[in-house]
Each structure stands twice: as C-alpha cells, then as structure tokens.
Tab-separated table of C-alpha atoms in Angstrom:
chain	number	residue	atom	x	y	z
P	76	MET	CA	35.668	8.332	-49.899
P	77	ALA	CA	34.090	4.522	-49.858
P	78	PHE	CA	33.211	2.587	-47.049
P	79	ASP	CA	35.382	0.677	-44.869
P	80	PRO	CA	33.202	-2.080	-43.438
P	81	ILE	CA	35.347	-2.658	-39.841
P	82	GLN	CA	35.500	1.102	-39.757
P	83	GLU	CA	31.725	1.156	-39.850
P	84	ASP	CA	31.509	-1.666	-37.489
P	85	CYS	CA	33.240	-0.448	-35.148
P	86	LEU	CA	31.380	2.999	-34.902
P	87	ARG	CA	28.044	1.361	-34.746
P	88	LEU	CA	29.359	-0.569	-32.038
P	89	ILE	CA	30.686	2.171	-29.916
P	90	LEU	CA	27.837	4.192	-30.559
P	91	ALA	CA	25.697	1.373	-29.493
P	92	ASN	CA	27.739	1.159	-26.476
P	93	MET	CA	27.871	4.659	-25.543
P	94	GLU	CA	23.930	4.320	-25.467
P	95	ARG	CA	23.725	1.611	-22.964
P	96	GLU	CA	26.472	3.241	-20.858
P	97	GLY	CA	24.916	7.415	-21.514
P	98	VAL	CA	28.391	8.159	-21.932
P	99	GLN	CA	28.242	11.781	-22.651
P	100	LEU	CA	31.837	12.848	-24.637
P	101	LEU	CA	31.929	16.115	-22.831
P	102	GLN	CA	32.534	14.372	-19.183
P	103	ASP	CA	34.564	11.168	-20.506
P	104	PRO	CA	36.275	12.628	-23.892
P	105	LEU	CA	38.714	9.172	-23.931
P	106	TYR	CA	35.357	7.034	-24.331
P	107	ILE	CA	36.041	6.527	-27.980
P	108	ASP	CA	39.515	5.677	-27.252
P	109	ARG	CA	39.100	3.177	-25.019
P	110	ALA	CA	36.104	1.678	-27.183
P	111	SER	CA	38.380	1.668	-30.399
P	112	GLU	CA	41.503	0.320	-28.400
P	113	ALA	CA	39.079	-2.847	-27.612
P	114	PHE	CA	37.514	-3.419	-31.445
P	115	GLN	CA	40.551	-3.888	-31.881
P	116	ASN	CA	41.571	-6.164	-29.667
P	117	ASP	CA	38.249	-7.807	-28.804
P	118	PRO	CA	35.522	-6.366	-30.843
P	119	SER	CA	32.742	-9.190	-28.908
P	120	SER	CA	33.858	-7.312	-26.523
P	121	LEU	CA	31.202	-4.397	-27.589
P	122	ILE	CA	28.476	-7.008	-29.120
P	123	HIS	CA	25.255	-7.245	-27.305
P	124	THR	CA	23.186	-7.540	-29.070
P	125	ASP	CA	21.800	-9.758	-32.706
P	126	ARG	CA	21.155	-6.424	-34.775
P	127	GLU	CA	25.584	-5.702	-33.227
P	128	ARG	CA	26.375	-9.266	-33.971
P	129	SER	CA	24.794	-9.300	-37.710
P	130	PHE	CA	26.310	-6.336	-39.463
P	131	HIS	CA	29.605	-7.243	-37.476
P	132	LEU	CA	28.732	-10.738	-39.669
P	133	VAL	CA	28.500	-8.305	-43.112
P	134	SER	CA	32.211	-6.778	-41.573
P	135	LYS	CA	33.336	-10.498	-41.584
P	136	ALA	CA	31.541	-11.309	-44.873
P	137	THR	CA	33.032	-8.089	-46.474
P	138	GLU	CA	36.550	-8.812	-45.726
P	139	VAL	CA	36.359	-12.502	-46.811
P	140	VAL	CA	34.480	-11.510	-50.303
P	141	ASP	CA	35.683	-8.588	-51.590
P	142	TYR	CA	39.659	-8.034	-50.018
P	143	ARG	CA	40.621	-12.269	-49.947
P	144	ALA	CA	38.464	-14.073	-52.425
P	145	PRO	CA	39.539	-11.924	-55.877
P	146	PHE	CA	43.118	-12.619	-54.832
P	147	ALA	CA	42.816	-16.424	-53.577
P	148	PRO	CA	45.363	-18.808	-55.878
P	149	THR	CA	43.017	-20.988	-57.348
P	150	GLU	CA	39.220	-20.774	-58.449
P	151	GLN	CA	38.962	-23.669	-55.931
P	152	ASP	CA	40.266	-21.100	-53.293
P	153	ALA	CA	38.310	-18.726	-54.384
P	154	GLU	CA	35.207	-20.561	-54.264
P	155	ALA	CA	35.958	-21.658	-50.549
P	156	GLN	CA	36.067	-18.382	-49.788
P	157	PHE	CA	32.787	-17.202	-50.969
P	158	ASP	CA	30.930	-20.340	-48.476
P	159	ILE	CA	32.422	-18.948	-45.738
P	160	ALA	CA	30.926	-15.237	-46.731
P	161	GLU	CA	27.628	-16.891	-47.480
P	162	ASN	CA	28.217	-18.381	-44.145
P	163	TYR	CA	28.458	-15.508	-42.329
P	164	LEU	CA	25.654	-14.076	-44.629
P	165	ARG	CA	23.727	-16.377	-43.989
P	166	GLU	CA	23.528	-16.296	-40.117
P	167	ALA	CA	23.475	-12.764	-40.285
P	168	THR	CA	19.948	-12.560	-41.814
P	169	GLU	CA	19.109	-14.763	-39.355
P	170	LEU	CA	20.287	-13.035	-36.559
P	171	ASP	CA	18.461	-9.478	-38.419
P	172	PRO	CA	16.236	-9.823	-40.786
P	173	ARG	CA	16.116	-6.370	-41.092
P	174	ASN	CA	20.113	-6.091	-42.306
P	175	TRP	CA	19.441	-5.130	-45.979
P	176	ASP	CA	23.438	-5.076	-46.603
P	177	ALA	CA	23.464	-8.972	-45.607
P	178	GLN	CA	20.940	-9.415	-47.304
P	179	ARG	CA	21.833	-7.582	-50.600
P	180	MET	CA	24.855	-9.176	-50.442
P	181	LEU	CA	23.735	-12.453	-49.908
P	182	ALA	CA	21.142	-12.073	-53.025
P	183	THR	CA	24.612	-10.735	-55.355
P	184	LEU	CA	26.544	-14.356	-54.077
P	185	GLN	CA	23.475	-16.450	-54.458
P	186	SER	CA	22.228	-15.091	-57.732
P	187	LYS	CA	22.316	-16.633	-61.474
P	188	SER	CA	22.526	-13.879	-63.519
P	189	ASP	CA	22.572	-9.411	-62.956
P	190	ASP	CA	18.952	-9.461	-64.550
P	191	GLU	CA	18.106	-12.062	-61.371
P	192	LEU	CA	19.862	-9.414	-59.201
P	193	ILE	CA	18.165	-6.088	-61.080
P	194	SER	CA	15.270	-8.218	-60.869
P	195	TYR	CA	15.598	-8.696	-56.596
P	196	LEU	CA	17.409	-4.458	-55.882
P	197	LEU	CA	14.271	-3.216	-57.561
P	198	ASP	CA	11.779	-5.239	-55.581
P	199	HIS	CA	13.550	-4.574	-51.995
P	200	ARG	CA	14.206	-0.883	-52.167
P	201	ALA	CA	10.878	-0.227	-50.840
P	202	ASP	CA	11.453	-1.666	-47.925
P	203	VAL	CA	14.945	0.150	-48.006
P	204	GLU	CA	13.556	2.973	-47.586
P	205	ARG	CA	11.210	2.560	-45.484
P	206	ASP	CA	13.060	1.143	-42.894
P	207	VAL	CA	14.939	3.370	-43.242
P	208	GLU	CA	12.440	6.223	-42.868
P	209	HIS	CA	11.472	4.905	-39.752
P	210	LEU	CA	14.803	5.177	-38.256
P	211	LEU	CA	14.564	9.004	-38.497
P	212	GLU	CA	10.529	9.051	-37.090
P	213	ASP	CA	11.583	6.410	-34.274
P	214	ALA	CA	14.191	7.680	-32.679
P	215	SER	CA	13.603	8.735	-29.310
P	216	ASN	CA	17.700	10.056	-27.940
P	217	PRO	CA	20.413	11.397	-29.129
P	218	TYR	CA	22.409	8.395	-29.922
P	219	GLU	CA	19.327	6.645	-32.240
P	220	GLU	CA	19.272	10.666	-33.887
P	221	GLU	CA	23.067	10.226	-34.613
P	222	PHE	CA	22.406	6.515	-36.277
P	223	ALA	CA	19.422	7.599	-38.163
P	224	ARG	CA	20.805	10.464	-39.854
P	225	ASP	CA	24.388	8.611	-40.903
P	226	LEU	CA	25.243	5.235	-40.138
P	227	GLY	CA	21.844	4.055	-40.541
P	228	GLN	CA	21.278	5.765	-44.008
P	229	ARG	CA	24.399	4.218	-45.261
P	230	PRO	CA	22.586	0.524	-46.312
P	231	LEU	CA	20.180	2.614	-48.822
P	232	GLN	CA	23.250	4.246	-50.520
P	233	ARG	CA	24.549	0.851	-51.091
P	234	TRP	CA	21.659	-0.467	-52.159
P	235	ILE	CA	20.989	2.300	-54.849
P	236	ALA	CA	25.004	2.120	-55.721
P	237	MET	CA	25.224	-1.330	-56.389
P	238	LEU	CA	21.342	-1.188	-58.391
P	239	ALA	CA	22.869	1.641	-60.729
P	240	SER	CA	26.379	-0.764	-61.248
P	241	ARG	CA	24.285	-3.578	-62.525
P	242	LEU	CA	21.896	-1.834	-64.378
P	243	PHE	CA	24.858	-0.373	-66.121
P	244	ILE	CA	26.498	-3.760	-66.694
P	245	ALA	CA	23.670	-4.980	-67.899
P	246	GLY	CA	23.257	-2.572	-70.876
P	247	GLN	CA	20.269	-0.333	-69.375
P	248	TYR	CA	22.421	3.182	-69.889
P	249	ARG	CA	19.729	5.259	-68.877
P	250	MET	CA	18.220	3.641	-66.269
P	251	ALA	CA	21.748	3.680	-64.620
P	252	LEU	CA	22.027	6.959	-64.875
P	253	MET	CA	18.770	8.168	-63.652
P	254	CYS	CA	19.389	6.143	-60.774
P	255	ALA	CA	22.927	7.499	-59.693
P	256	GLU	CA	20.884	10.693	-60.000
P	257	GLU	CA	18.398	9.747	-57.675
P	258	GLY	CA	21.601	8.683	-55.711
P	259	LEU	CA	23.369	11.775	-55.653
P	260	ARG	CA	20.284	13.677	-54.864
P	261	ALA	CA	19.670	11.790	-51.935
P	262	TYR	CA	23.200	11.851	-50.928
P	263	PRO	CA	25.310	13.854	-51.766
P	264	LEU	CA	27.979	13.908	-50.756
P	265	ASP	CA	28.216	10.226	-52.139
P	266	MET	CA	29.901	8.083	-49.730
P	267	ALA	CA	29.248	5.213	-52.819
P	268	GLY	CA	30.966	6.331	-55.113
P	269	ILE	CA	27.351	6.529	-57.248
P	270	ARG	CA	28.894	9.414	-58.830
P	271	HIS	CA	31.287	7.138	-60.978
P	272	THR	CA	28.815	4.424	-62.826
P	273	GLY	CA	26.891	7.641	-63.770
P	274	MET	CA	29.872	9.166	-65.304
P	275	LEU	CA	30.279	5.893	-67.256
P	276	ALA	CA	26.554	5.781	-68.159
P	277	LEU	CA	26.906	8.999	-69.887
P	278	ALA	CA	29.356	7.919	-72.005
P	279	LYS	CA	28.058	5.034	-73.242
P	280	LEU	CA	24.888	7.172	-73.950
P	281	GLU	CA	26.951	9.469	-76.106
P	282	VAL	CA	26.344	12.617	-74.587
P	283	ALA	CA	28.202	15.683	-76.186
P	284	PRO	CA	31.529	16.466	-73.858
P	285	GLU	CA	29.923	19.441	-71.955
P	286	GLU	CA	27.277	17.128	-70.526
P	287	LEU	CA	30.094	15.359	-68.562
P	288	LYS	CA	30.990	18.766	-67.373
P	289	ARG	CA	27.040	20.016	-66.329
P	290	TYR	CA	26.984	16.514	-64.711
P	291	ARG	CA	30.184	17.367	-62.573
P	292	SER	CA	29.183	20.812	-61.925
P	293	ARG	CA	25.517	19.059	-60.685
P	294	HIS	CA	27.335	17.003	-58.134
P	295	ALA	CA	30.303	19.293	-57.487
P	296	ALA	CA	29.331	18.312	-53.423
P	297	ALA	CA	30.641	14.795	-54.481
P	298	TYR	CA	33.505	15.191	-56.443
P	299	GLN	CA	35.419	18.288	-54.473
P	300	LEU	CA	35.177	16.108	-51.687
P	301	ALA	CA	36.597	13.486	-53.390
P	302	GLY	CA	39.459	15.843	-54.233
P	303	LYS	CA	40.243	17.160	-50.417
P	304	SER	CA	41.486	13.108	-49.549
P	305	ALA	CA	43.277	12.597	-53.315
P	306	SER	CA	46.989	13.010	-53.432
P	307	ARG	CA	46.548	15.055	-56.843
P	308	ARG	CA	46.304	18.244	-58.334
P	309	THR	CA	42.869	19.268	-58.475
P	310	GLN	CA	40.835	21.373	-61.585
P	311	PRO	CA	39.944	24.620	-61.717
P	312	GLY	CA	36.845	24.895	-59.488
P	313	GLY	CA	38.548	22.054	-56.905
P	314	HIS	CA	37.316	18.899	-58.787
P	315	ALA	CA	40.177	16.459	-58.975
P	316	PRO	CA	40.571	14.593	-62.093
P	317	ASP	CA	39.800	11.179	-61.747
P	318	ALA	CA	40.136	8.076	-63.746
P	319	TRP	CA	36.335	7.255	-64.518
P	320	SER	CA	35.723	11.204	-65.986
P	321	LEU	CA	38.905	11.051	-67.531
P	322	ILE	CA	37.947	7.444	-69.398
P	323	ALA	CA	34.693	9.000	-70.320
P	324	GLN	CA	36.507	11.906	-71.629
P	325	MET	CA	38.947	9.337	-73.692
P	326	SER	CA	36.217	7.694	-74.937
P	327	LEU	CA	33.234	10.305	-76.014
P	328	ALA	CA	36.319	11.636	-78.017
P	329	TYR	CA	37.505	8.619	-79.346
P	330	ARG	CA	33.443	7.155	-80.440
P	331	SER	CA	33.124	10.601	-82.027
P	332	PHE	CA	36.569	10.238	-84.205
P	333	ASP	CA	37.882	13.345	-82.549
P	334	MET	CA	41.659	11.075	-81.561
P	335	ALA	CA	43.773	14.114	-80.712
P	336	GLY	CA	41.435	14.500	-77.745
P	337	ALA	CA	41.274	11.458	-76.792
P	338	THR	CA	44.944	11.364	-76.818
P	339	THR	CA	45.179	14.698	-74.484
P	340	ALA	CA	42.491	12.434	-72.221
P	341	LEU	CA	44.942	9.778	-72.528
P	342	ARG	CA	47.936	12.131	-71.345
P	343	THR	CA	45.908	13.893	-68.032
P	344	LEU	CA	44.819	10.380	-67.093
P	345	MET	CA	48.320	9.478	-67.327
P	346	ARG	CA	49.969	12.248	-65.360
P	347	VAL	CA	47.425	12.117	-62.767
P	348	TYR	CA	48.472	8.340	-62.559
P	349	PRO	CA	51.422	8.349	-63.269
P	350	ARG	CA	52.568	4.330	-62.729
P	351	SER	CA	49.463	3.601	-65.429
P	352	ALA	CA	51.014	1.959	-68.469
P	353	GLN	CA	51.035	-1.186	-67.490
P	354	SER	CA	47.552	-1.035	-65.959
P	355	LEU	CA	46.516	0.478	-68.890
P	356	TYR	CA	48.272	-1.997	-71.718
P	357	PHE	CA	46.553	-5.174	-69.835
P	358	GLN	CA	43.112	-3.954	-68.090
P	359	ALA	CA	43.071	-6.610	-66.019
P	360	GLU	CA	39.582	-6.765	-64.816
P	361	PHE	CA	38.433	-7.115	-60.876
P	362	PRO	CA	35.513	-8.578	-59.251
P	363	ASP	CA	33.066	-6.251	-58.074
P	364	GLY	CA	32.751	-5.194	-54.772
P	365	VAL	CA	29.948	-7.411	-53.145
P	366	PHE	CA	29.392	-4.665	-50.046
P	367	SER	CA	30.231	-1.805	-52.044
P	368	ARG	CA	32.736	-0.213	-54.320
P	369	VAL	CA	36.232	-1.088	-52.911
P	370	ASN	CA	38.133	0.821	-50.799
P	371	VAL	CA	40.871	2.119	-52.768
P	372	GLN	CA	43.630	5.047	-52.207
P	373	PRO	CA	42.341	8.106	-54.361
P	374	GLY	CA	44.321	8.560	-57.036
P	375	SER	CA	46.718	5.221	-56.545
P	376	GLU	CA	47.214	2.758	-59.087
P	377	ASP	CA	44.911	0.226	-57.761
P	378	GLU	CA	42.204	3.334	-57.966
P	379	LEU	CA	42.954	3.061	-61.546
P	380	VAL	CA	42.706	-0.445	-62.043
P	381	LEU	CA	39.210	-0.398	-60.269
P	382	ALA	CA	38.005	1.878	-62.974
P	383	LEU	CA	39.302	0.479	-66.354
P	384	SER	CA	37.307	-3.018	-64.984
P	385	GLU	CA	34.402	-0.736	-64.501
P	386	ALA	CA	34.931	0.402	-67.187
P	387	THR	CA	35.140	-2.812	-69.748
P	388	PRO	CA	31.817	-1.854	-71.422
P	389	LEU	CA	33.520	0.976	-72.801
P	390	LEU	CA	36.744	-0.367	-73.295
P	391	GLN	CA	34.219	-3.409	-75.709
P	392	GLU	CA	33.853	-0.962	-77.950
P	393	GLY	CA	34.087	-2.129	-81.408
P	394	MET	CA	35.576	-5.579	-80.944
P	395	GLY	CA	35.016	-8.537	-83.270
P	396	THR	CA	35.989	-6.775	-86.346
P	397	PRO	CA	40.143	-7.112	-87.362
P	398	ASP	CA	39.478	-3.782	-89.776
P	399	SER	CA	37.596	-2.505	-86.377
P	400	ALA	CA	40.007	-1.687	-83.061
P	401	SER	CA	38.512	-1.718	-80.012
P	402	PHE	CA	38.818	1.286	-77.477
P	403	ALA	CA	40.536	-1.798	-75.564
P	404	LEU	CA	43.052	-2.077	-77.761
P	405	TRP	CA	43.879	1.466	-79.046
P	406	ILE	CA	44.350	2.306	-75.358
P	407	ALA	CA	47.001	-0.455	-75.105
P	408	GLU	CA	48.406	-0.012	-78.379
P	409	HIS	CA	48.568	3.602	-78.041
P	410	ASP	CA	52.821	5.408	-78.277
P	411	LEU	CA	51.908	7.000	-74.841
P	412	VAL	CA	51.242	3.918	-73.078
P	413	GLN	CA	53.587	1.889	-74.790
P	414	ARG	CA	56.890	5.001	-74.727
P	415	SER	CA	56.182	4.754	-70.915
P	416	LEU	CA	55.785	0.373	-70.892
P	417	ASP	CA	59.423	0.871	-72.794
P	418	ALA	CA	61.067	3.412	-70.663
P	419	ARG	CA	59.864	0.976	-67.778
P	420	ASP	CA	61.120	-2.406	-68.996
P	421	PRO	CA	61.460	-2.833	-73.086
P	422	LEU	CA	60.613	-6.227	-72.656
P	423	PRO	CA	57.429	-8.133	-70.671
P	424	HIS	CA	54.754	-6.160	-72.790
P	425	THR	CA	56.062	-7.283	-76.106
P	426	GLU	CA	56.471	-10.922	-75.421
P	427	THR	CA	53.357	-10.769	-73.423
P	428	ARG	CA	51.169	-9.245	-76.190
P	429	GLY	CA	48.417	-11.952	-76.781
P	430	ASN	CA	47.568	-10.675	-73.195
P	431	ALA	CA	46.943	-6.872	-74.290
P	432	PRO	CA	43.295	-6.507	-74.813
P	433	GLY	CA	42.121	-7.157	-78.612
P	434	GLY	CA	46.223	-8.465	-78.423
P	435	GLU	CA	47.408	-11.611	-81.196
P	436	ASN	CA	48.006	-14.896	-79.550
C-alpha cells in the first residue's frame, strides 16, 4: 500500500502521453504495454514538459535519499547521496514551483529541526489543498479528470502523512492523531499508511485497548485492503494483524502492568513475523522516508523493522533509571525472543548484548 515513486512516475508519463496522442485504450489496448516498455528502456523518451521532468526528478531523488543513502557504507557516502538528491529536488522546484512533493522533500532535507519542518508543513498545507481542488475544478477532458482523481491527489496524501508523522516524532501525540484522522477521512484507502501513525499515537496517549479496536473498525477500508495483499492470516472481519497495531497493543498492556496481555501481543507479533527475533532484539532505527513511508513487502521482516523504528517513542518508555526497565529492554530480554534467538544461533545475541536497547556495555 505504500507509494512506489518509479511506478508513479511511469503512470504520470503514460497518462500525459495518452492525452497528447488522444489514445483510446479500447482502440489500442496494447498502448500501455508499449509505453511501459519505453519507460523502462528510456524514461526521457516520454518526457515532454517541465512538469513531467520535475516529477521525474522527484522519483530519482527518492531512489537516492530513501533507498540508497540509508545503506551507504559511511556517513560521508550518505552525505554525498543527500547532496545528489537535494540537487535533483532544487531543479525539480525550479521547473515546477507547484510540485509539492519536491518542495516538501527539499524542506525536509534542509530543515534544522522537526519543529521547523512542522511549521513549514502547516504553513503550506492550504496551498497544497487549493492546488488539488483546482485540478478537479479545471479538468477539461477524461485524461485530466483521471489524473485529478488519483495521481493528482497523492501529493496532498503524502503531505498530510508526513505532517502526522513529524507531529508524532515531536511528541505532539494528540495533534498527530487528529492529523491522521483527517487524512483517513479524506483518503479512506490510505495509500500513505497514515493509519499506522494514528495507531502509535493512540498508544502514546494511553487509551483503553478497546479504542484501538474502534480505530481499526472506523478505518476498516484501509485495513481490509491492506490485508488482501498481505501474506499472512487475517483476523475476523478481514483485518490483517500488522506490526504497528500489535506493537501498540503490546505497549498499552505493558504500560498498564498487564504483562500477560503484553506477552500475548508479543507472541502474536512473532507468529505474524516468523523471523522477527533479531529485529525485536536489536530494534534498529531506520531513517524516515522523505518521499513517503518506505515501500516494503507487507508481512515481511523489513516491515517489522520499519514499524519498530517508527515506534521508538513507545519503545523508549521507562528508559533512564536502573530499576525501571524500558519497554525496549522488556521486549529484547523476553523469553520468547531469547528462546527464538537461541534456536537460530546461541552466540550472537549474548556476545553483542551491549547493542540491545538498555543492554550493558
């Protein structure tokens, strides 16, 4: 359900070329196949306007900053990748000042703090909303209408999703939840995954467990559609258990001293994500996506790593005092995790214990 920048670039260019050439799919059903092949061979062959070039540069910047820089071997290499992405985005904004993805991503790379980025996102949200409304109002043919209903809406979805995420990171949990609810009302299918931010915010607000269920029911369209593409057993009602929901459930139980309930949620998490022990032990932080939430396979170990990273504000509960073990340490040292680690390899987790959250050096 996450946004794929390359796929979106391809769809935008194909739709624009269909409009230019007046293509009718009923008369030429193989056009999309030919255009997709042309995109794979040379995307520039489909680019004809500054707006198209601008979003293509966003796609290139996303590949660099969200999918290469996090895996750079050194900090210097990562900085070099960020510089490349920033140059792409600068050019994108020069070609199309109303390219809100480029503007938002550039602001993200240049902001000195989360508060500065949040202020920028709040200040310009109305501008993005206005542009999206104008797309719908000004559409004069079926191609423009199709763009306005789907692809043209996505920059606003990503804008709201990033705002909710940054509010959560900044500790403004109630505002993050409100923003997530607004995004889900506007876009019930939730391609941006904003529901996950709302779920984590609910856990930080220490709501009753029943509120998590009401939240999932309230946004059933997003959870049910996500469950159809997931390679895991769904819960009653078609809702697939996802890492964010299970971490939130576990956190609420842990914080209310319901260790049996927390253990049940952990056991479910490890069943849904079978190769999860090392991820649960090390709880590595992964950089937030600049374009949108990083695109990972539903039900995969990568999805769990992403969810754990986003849940860092929950995992850090109770840190700082020797007699108050953090939630992160409780998970890492839980018998379920330790036994799973021992079953795979009895040595690594005992030899590198200092890398575990709360572990001793």
